Tab-separated table of N, CA and C in Angstrom:
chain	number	residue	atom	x	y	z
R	30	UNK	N	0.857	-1.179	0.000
R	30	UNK	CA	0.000	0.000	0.000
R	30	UNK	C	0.899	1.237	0.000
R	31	UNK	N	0.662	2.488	-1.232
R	31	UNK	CA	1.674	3.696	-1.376
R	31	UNK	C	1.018	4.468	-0.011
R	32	UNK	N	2.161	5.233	0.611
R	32	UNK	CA	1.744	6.255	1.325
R	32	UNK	C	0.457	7.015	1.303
R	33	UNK	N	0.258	7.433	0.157
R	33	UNK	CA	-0.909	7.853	-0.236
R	33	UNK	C	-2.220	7.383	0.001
R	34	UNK	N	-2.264	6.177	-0.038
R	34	UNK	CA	-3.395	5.521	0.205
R	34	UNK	C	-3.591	4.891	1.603
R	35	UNK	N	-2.458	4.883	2.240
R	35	UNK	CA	-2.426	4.764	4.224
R	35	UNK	C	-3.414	6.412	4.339
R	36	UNK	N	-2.626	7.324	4.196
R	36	UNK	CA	-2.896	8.771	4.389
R	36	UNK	C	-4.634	8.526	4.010
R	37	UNK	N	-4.766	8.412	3.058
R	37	UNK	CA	-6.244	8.688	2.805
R	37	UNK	C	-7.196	7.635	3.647
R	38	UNK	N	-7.073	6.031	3.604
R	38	UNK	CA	-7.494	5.337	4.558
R	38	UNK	C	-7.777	5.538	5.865
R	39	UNK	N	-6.467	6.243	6.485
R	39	UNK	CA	-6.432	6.764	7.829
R	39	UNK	C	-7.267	8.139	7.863
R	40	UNK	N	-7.538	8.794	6.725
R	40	UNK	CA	-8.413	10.085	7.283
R	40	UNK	C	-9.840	9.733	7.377
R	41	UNK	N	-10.031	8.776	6.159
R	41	UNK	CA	-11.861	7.989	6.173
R	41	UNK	C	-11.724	6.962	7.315
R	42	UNK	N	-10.378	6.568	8.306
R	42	UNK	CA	-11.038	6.364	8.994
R	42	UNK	C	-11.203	6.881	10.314
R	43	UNK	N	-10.608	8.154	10.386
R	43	UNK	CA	-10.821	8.714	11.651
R	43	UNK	C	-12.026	9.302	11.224
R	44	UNK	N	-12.360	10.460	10.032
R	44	UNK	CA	-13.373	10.457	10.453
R	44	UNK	C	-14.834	10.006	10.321
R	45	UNK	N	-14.659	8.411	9.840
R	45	UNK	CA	-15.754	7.839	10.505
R	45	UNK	C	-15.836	7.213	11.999
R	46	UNK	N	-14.673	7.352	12.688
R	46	UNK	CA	-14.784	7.311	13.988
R	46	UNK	C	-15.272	8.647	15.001
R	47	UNK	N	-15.097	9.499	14.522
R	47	UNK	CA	-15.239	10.798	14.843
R	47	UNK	C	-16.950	11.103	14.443
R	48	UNK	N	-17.074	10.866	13.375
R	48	UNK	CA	-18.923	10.870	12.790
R	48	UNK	C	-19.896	10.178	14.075
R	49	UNK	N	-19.167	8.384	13.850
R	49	UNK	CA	-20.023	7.969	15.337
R	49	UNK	C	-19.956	8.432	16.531
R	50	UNK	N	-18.959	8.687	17.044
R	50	UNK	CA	-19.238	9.277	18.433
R	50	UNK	C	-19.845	10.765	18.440
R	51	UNK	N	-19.956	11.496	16.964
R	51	UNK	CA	-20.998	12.773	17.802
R	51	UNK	C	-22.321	12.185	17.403
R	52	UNK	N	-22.553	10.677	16.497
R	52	UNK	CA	-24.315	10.786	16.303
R	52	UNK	C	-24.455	9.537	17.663
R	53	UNK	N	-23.685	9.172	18.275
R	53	UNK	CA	-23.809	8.298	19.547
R	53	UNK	C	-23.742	9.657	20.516
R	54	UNK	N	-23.128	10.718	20.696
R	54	UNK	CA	-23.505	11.563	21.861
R	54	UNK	C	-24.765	12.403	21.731
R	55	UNK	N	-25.324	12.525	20.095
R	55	UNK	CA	-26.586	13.107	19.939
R	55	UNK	C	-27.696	12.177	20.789
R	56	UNK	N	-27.915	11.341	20.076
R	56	UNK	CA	-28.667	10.291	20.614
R	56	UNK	C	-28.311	10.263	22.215
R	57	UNK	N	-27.423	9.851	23.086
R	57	UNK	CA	-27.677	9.961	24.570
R	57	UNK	C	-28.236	11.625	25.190
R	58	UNK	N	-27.719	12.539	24.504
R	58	UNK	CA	-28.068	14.059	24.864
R	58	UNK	C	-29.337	13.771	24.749
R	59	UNK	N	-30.127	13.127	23.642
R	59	UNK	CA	-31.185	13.391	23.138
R	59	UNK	C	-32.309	12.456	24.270
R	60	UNK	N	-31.865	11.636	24.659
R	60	UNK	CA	-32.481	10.929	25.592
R	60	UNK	C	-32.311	11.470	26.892
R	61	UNK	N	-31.566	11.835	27.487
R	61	UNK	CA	-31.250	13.329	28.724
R	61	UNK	C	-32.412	14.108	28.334
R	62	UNK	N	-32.283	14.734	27.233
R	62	UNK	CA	-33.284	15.932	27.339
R	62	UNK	C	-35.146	15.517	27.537
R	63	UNK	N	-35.255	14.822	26.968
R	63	UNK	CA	-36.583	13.608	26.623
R	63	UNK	C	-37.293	13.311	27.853
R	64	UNK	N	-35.857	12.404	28.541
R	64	UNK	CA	-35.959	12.245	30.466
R	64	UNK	C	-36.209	13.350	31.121
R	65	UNK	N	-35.700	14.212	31.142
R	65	UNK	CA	-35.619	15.515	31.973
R	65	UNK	C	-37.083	16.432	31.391
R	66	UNK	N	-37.474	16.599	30.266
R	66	UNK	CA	-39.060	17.069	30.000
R	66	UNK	C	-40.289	16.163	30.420
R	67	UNK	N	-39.879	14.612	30.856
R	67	UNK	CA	-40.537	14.019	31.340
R	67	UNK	C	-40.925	14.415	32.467
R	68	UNK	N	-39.823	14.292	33.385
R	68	UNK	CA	-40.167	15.102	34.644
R	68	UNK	C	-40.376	16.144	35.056
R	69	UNK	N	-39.801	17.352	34.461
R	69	UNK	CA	-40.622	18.384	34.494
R	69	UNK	C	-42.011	18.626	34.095
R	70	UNK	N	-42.898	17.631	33.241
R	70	UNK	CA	-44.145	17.805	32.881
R	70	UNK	C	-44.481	16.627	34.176
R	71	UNK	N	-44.155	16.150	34.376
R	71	UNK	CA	-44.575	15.490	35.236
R	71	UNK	C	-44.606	15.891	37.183
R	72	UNK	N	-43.622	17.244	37.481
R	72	UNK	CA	-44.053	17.992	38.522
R	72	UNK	C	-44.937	18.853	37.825
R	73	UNK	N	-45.581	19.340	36.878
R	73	UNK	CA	-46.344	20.005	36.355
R	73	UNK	C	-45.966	21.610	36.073
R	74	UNK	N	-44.349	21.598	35.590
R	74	UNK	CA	-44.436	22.391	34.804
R	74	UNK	C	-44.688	22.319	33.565
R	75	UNK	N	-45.475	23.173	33.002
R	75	UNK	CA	-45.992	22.987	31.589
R	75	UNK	C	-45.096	23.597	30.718
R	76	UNK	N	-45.428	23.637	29.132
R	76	UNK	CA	-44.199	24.336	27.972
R	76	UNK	C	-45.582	25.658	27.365
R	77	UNK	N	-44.859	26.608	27.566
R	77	UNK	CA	-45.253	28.045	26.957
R	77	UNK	C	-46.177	27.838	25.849
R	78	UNK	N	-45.890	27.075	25.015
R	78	UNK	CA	-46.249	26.541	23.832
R	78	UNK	C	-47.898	25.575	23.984
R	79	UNK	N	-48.074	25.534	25.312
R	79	UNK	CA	-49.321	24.602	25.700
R	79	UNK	C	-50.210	25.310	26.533
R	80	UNK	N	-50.942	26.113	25.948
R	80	UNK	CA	-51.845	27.305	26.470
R	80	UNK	C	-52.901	26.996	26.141
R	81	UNK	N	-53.863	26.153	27.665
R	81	UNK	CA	-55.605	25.410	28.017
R	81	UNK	C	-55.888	26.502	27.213
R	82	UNK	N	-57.094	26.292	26.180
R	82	UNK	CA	-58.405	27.246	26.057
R	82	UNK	C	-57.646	28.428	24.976
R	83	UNK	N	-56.780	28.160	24.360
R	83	UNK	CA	-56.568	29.363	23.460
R	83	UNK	C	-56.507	28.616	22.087
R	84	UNK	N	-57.193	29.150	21.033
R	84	UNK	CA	-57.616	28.566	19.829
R	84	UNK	C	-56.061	29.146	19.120
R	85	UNK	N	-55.190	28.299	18.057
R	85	UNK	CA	-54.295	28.637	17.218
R	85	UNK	C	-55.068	29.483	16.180
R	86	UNK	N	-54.680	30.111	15.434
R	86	UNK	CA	-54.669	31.030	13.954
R	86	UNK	C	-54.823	30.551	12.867
């Protein structure tokens, strides 16, 4: 294998190592945030966005 083609191998494969770990830290963030609106709707704070008795436009 020419230099050239280590060099390029080694960059596709860092960064497909680099790709998975930010769509593996999306996904756990994303489940944190999910958990944590759980429980806050669940002590009964509500989201701004959820206003009883007002008709949308």
């Amino acid at each position: 294998m020419s230099a050239h083609a280590l060099y390029v191998t080694a960059a596709y494969g860092i960064t497909a190592v680099v790709l998975a770990g930010l769509i593996g830290w999306i996904l756990l963030d994303q489940r944190a945030r999910k958990r944590e609106l759980a429980e806050l709707e669940a002590a009964g704070v509500r989201r701004r966005s959820d206003k009883a008795g007002t008709a949308k436009p």
